[in-house]
Coordinates of C-alpha atoms in Angstrom, one line a residue:
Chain G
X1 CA 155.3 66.9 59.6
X2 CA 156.0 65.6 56.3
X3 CA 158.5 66.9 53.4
X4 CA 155.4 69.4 51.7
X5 CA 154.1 70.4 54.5
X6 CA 157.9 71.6 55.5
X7 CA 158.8 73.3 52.2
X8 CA 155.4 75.1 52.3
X9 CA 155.8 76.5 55.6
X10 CA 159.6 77.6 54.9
X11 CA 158.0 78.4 51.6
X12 CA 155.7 80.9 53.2
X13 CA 158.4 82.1 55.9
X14 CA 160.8 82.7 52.9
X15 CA 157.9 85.2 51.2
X16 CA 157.5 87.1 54.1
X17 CA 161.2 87.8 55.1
X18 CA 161.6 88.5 51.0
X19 CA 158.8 91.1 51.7
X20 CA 159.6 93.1 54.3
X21 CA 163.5 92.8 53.4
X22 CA 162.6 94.3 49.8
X23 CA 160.8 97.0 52.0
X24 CA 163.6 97.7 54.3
X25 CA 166.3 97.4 51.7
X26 CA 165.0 99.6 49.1
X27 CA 163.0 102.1 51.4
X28 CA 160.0 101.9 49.5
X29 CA 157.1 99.7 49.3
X30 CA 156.2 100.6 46.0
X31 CA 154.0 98.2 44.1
X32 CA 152.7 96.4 47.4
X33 CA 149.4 96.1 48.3
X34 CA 148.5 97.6 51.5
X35 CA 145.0 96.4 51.7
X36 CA 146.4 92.4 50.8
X37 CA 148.8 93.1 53.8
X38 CA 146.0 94.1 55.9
X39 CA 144.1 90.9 54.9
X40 CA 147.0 88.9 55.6
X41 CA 147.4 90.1 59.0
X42 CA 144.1 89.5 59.7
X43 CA 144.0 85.9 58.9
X44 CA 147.3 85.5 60.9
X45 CA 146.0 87.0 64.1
X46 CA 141.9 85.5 63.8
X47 CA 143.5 81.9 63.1
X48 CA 146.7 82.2 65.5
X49 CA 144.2 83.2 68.5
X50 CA 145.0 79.1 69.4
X51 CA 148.0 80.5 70.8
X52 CA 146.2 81.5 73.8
X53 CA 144.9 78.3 74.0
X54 CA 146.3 75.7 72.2
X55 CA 150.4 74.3 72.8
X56 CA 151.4 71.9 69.7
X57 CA 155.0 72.2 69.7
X58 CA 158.0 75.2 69.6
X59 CA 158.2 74.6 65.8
X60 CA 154.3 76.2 65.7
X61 CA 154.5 78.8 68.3
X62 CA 157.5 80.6 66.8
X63 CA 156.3 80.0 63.5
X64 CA 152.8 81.6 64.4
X65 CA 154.1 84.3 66.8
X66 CA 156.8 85.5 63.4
X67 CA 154.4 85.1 61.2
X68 CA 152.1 87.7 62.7
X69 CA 154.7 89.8 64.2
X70 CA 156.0 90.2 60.5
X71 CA 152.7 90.9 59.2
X72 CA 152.1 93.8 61.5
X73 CA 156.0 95.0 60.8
X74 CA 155.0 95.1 57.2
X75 CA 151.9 97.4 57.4
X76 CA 154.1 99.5 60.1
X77 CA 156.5 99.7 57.1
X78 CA 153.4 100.6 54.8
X79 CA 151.0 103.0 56.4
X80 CA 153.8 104.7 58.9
X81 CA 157.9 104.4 58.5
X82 CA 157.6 104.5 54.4
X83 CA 154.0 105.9 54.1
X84 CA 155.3 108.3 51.1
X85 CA 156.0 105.2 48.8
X86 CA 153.1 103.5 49.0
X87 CA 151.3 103.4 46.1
X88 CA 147.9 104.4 47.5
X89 CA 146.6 105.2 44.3
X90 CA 146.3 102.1 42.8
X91 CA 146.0 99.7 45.7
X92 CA 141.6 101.2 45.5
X93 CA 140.5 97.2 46.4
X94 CA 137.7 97.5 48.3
X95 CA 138.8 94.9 51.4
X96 CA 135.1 94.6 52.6
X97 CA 133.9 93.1 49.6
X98 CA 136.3 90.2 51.1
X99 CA 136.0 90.3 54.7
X100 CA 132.3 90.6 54.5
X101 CA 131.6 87.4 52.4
X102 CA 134.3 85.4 54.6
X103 CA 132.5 85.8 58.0
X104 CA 129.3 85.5 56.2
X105 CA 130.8 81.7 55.1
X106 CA 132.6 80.8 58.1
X107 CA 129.1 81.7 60.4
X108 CA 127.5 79.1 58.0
X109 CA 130.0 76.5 56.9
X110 CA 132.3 75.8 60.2
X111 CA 133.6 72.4 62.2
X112 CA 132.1 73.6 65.2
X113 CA 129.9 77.1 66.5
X114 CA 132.4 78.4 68.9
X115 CA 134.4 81.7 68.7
X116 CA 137.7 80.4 68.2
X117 CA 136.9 77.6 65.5
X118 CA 134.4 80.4 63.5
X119 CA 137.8 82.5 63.3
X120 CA 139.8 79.9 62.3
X121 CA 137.6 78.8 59.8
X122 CA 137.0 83.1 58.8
X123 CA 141.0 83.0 58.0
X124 CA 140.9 80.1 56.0
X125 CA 138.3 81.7 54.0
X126 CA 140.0 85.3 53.8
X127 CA 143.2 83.9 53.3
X128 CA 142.0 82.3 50.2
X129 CA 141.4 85.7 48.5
X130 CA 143.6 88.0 50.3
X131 CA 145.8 88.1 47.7
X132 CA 143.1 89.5 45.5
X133 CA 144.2 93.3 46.3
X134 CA 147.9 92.5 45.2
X135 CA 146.8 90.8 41.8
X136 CA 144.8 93.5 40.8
X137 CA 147.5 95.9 41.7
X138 CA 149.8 94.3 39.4
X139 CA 147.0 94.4 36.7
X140 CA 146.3 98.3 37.2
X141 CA 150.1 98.8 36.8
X142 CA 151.0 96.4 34.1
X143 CA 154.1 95.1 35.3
X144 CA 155.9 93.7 38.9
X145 CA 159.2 94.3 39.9
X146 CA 161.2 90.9 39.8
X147 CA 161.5 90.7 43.7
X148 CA 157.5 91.5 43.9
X149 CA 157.4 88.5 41.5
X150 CA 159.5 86.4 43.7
X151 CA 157.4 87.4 46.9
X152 CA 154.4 86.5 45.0
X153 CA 155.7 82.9 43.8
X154 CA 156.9 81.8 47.3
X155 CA 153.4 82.4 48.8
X156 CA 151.4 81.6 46.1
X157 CA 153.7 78.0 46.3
X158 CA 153.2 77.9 50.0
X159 CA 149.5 76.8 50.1
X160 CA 150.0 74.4 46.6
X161 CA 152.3 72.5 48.9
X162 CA 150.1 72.3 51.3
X163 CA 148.0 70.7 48.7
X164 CA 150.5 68.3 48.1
X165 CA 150.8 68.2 52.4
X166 CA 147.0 67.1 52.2
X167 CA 147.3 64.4 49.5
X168 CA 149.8 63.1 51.3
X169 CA 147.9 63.3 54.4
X170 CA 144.7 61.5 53.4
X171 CA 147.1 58.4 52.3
X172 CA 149.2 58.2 55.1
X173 CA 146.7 59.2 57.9
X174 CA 143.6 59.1 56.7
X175 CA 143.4 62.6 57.9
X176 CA 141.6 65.2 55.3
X177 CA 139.8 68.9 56.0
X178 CA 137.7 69.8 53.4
X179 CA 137.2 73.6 54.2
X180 CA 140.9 73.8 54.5
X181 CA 141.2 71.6 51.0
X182 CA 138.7 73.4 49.0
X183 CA 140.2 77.4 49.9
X184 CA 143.4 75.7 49.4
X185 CA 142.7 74.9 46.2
X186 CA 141.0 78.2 45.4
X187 CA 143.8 80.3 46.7
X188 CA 146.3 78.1 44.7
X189 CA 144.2 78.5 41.4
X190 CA 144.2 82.4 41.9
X191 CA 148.1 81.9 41.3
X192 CA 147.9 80.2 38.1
X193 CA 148.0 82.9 35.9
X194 CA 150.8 84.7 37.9
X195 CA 152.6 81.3 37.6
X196 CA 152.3 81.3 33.9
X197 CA 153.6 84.5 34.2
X198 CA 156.4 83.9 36.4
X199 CA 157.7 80.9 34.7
X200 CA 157.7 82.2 31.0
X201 CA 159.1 85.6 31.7
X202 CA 160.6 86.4 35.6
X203 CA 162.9 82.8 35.3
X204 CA 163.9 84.1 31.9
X205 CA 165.3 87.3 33.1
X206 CA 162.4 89.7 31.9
X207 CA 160.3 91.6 33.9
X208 CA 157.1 91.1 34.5
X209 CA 155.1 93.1 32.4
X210 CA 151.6 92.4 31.6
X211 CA 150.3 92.1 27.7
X212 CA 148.6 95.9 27.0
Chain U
X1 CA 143.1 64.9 67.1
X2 CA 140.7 66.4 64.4
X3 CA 140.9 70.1 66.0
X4 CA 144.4 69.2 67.1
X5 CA 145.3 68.8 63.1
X6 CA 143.9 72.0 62.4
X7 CA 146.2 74.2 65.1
X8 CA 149.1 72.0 64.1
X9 CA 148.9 73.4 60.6
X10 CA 150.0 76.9 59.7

């Protein structure tokens, strides 16, 4: 464990509890996407399957076991307890144009043809571009409320430090993983234009509100 | 250790 593998993880733990707080607080899940939620609980329970399998250390069974219990609260929040603010409408992604290419990829390009390492490999994939569904929700609506922004910038700053977690890695232990490293550094580079966004107008104090 | 890496990561 170094120092960015540790921010990005709290990072990633701070976006979640942001999320389903903003949910819970305000009632509403207005301006979330559903179908990115979906996706994100996917990847949490195909590459957290290692549970059944697999003991590293307390630190990675909570985190695993919160991180997919929070993803399914969320959609419970979405789809059930505050179905009548979800913005259905808007949130028209189609999520199979996602999955579909992920397992196609993970089939072919894997560390190893077994079940559990083909899912793994699946959520790295669709974790890259589950976020896809949210950015283009923001797009068809113009504008994010300022704690959907700061939801956004924690997970979108999760997986760069994990970057940074990688770099550091391949120094200090010679230890690299390029499918992890290359959807790492397409699901950071999705961000960048949020980022921009973020930085120039949220941090200011204006909303964020997409040029017409 | 190389699989091990992988589960140990988030």
């Amino acid at each position: 464990m170094n120092i960015f593998r540790l921010l990005g993880d709290l990072s990633h733990l701070l976006a979640i509890i942001v999320l389903l707080l903003k949910i819970w607080t305000t009632r509403s899940c207005a301006g979330i996407s559903g179908k990115s939620q979906i996706l994100f609980a996917i990847v949490y329970i195909a590459r957290y399957l290692d549970l059944l399998n697999t003991y590293i250390s307390a630190y990675n069974t909570i985190m695993k076991f919160v991180f997919i219990s929070a993803s399914l609260a969320t959609i419970f929040f979405m789809y059930v307890k505050f179905k009548a603010t979800y913005d259905h409408n808007h949130d028209s992604f189609r999520i199979e144009f996602l999955i579909a290419p992920a397992l196609v990829l993970a089939l072919l390009i894997n560390h190893e043809f077994s079940p559990l390492e083909i899912l793994w490999t699946f959520s790295i994939y669709l974790e890259s571009v589950a976020i896809l569904p949210q950015l283009f929700l923001v797009s068809k609506t113009g504008e994010a409320e300022s704690i959907t922004s700061h939801y956004l910038f924690a997970l979108g700053s999760y997986r760069g430090l994990y970057l940074l977690n990688w770099v550091y890695r391949y120094y200090a232990e010679d230890h690299y993983d390029l499918i992890a490293i290359v959807a790492g550094v397409v699901q950071t580079v999705l961000y960048c234009d949020f980022f921009y966004l973020y930085i120039t107008k949220v941090l200011k104090g204006k909303k964020l509100q997409l040029p017409a | 250790a190389e699989a091990n890496n992988r589960h140990d990561e988030l």
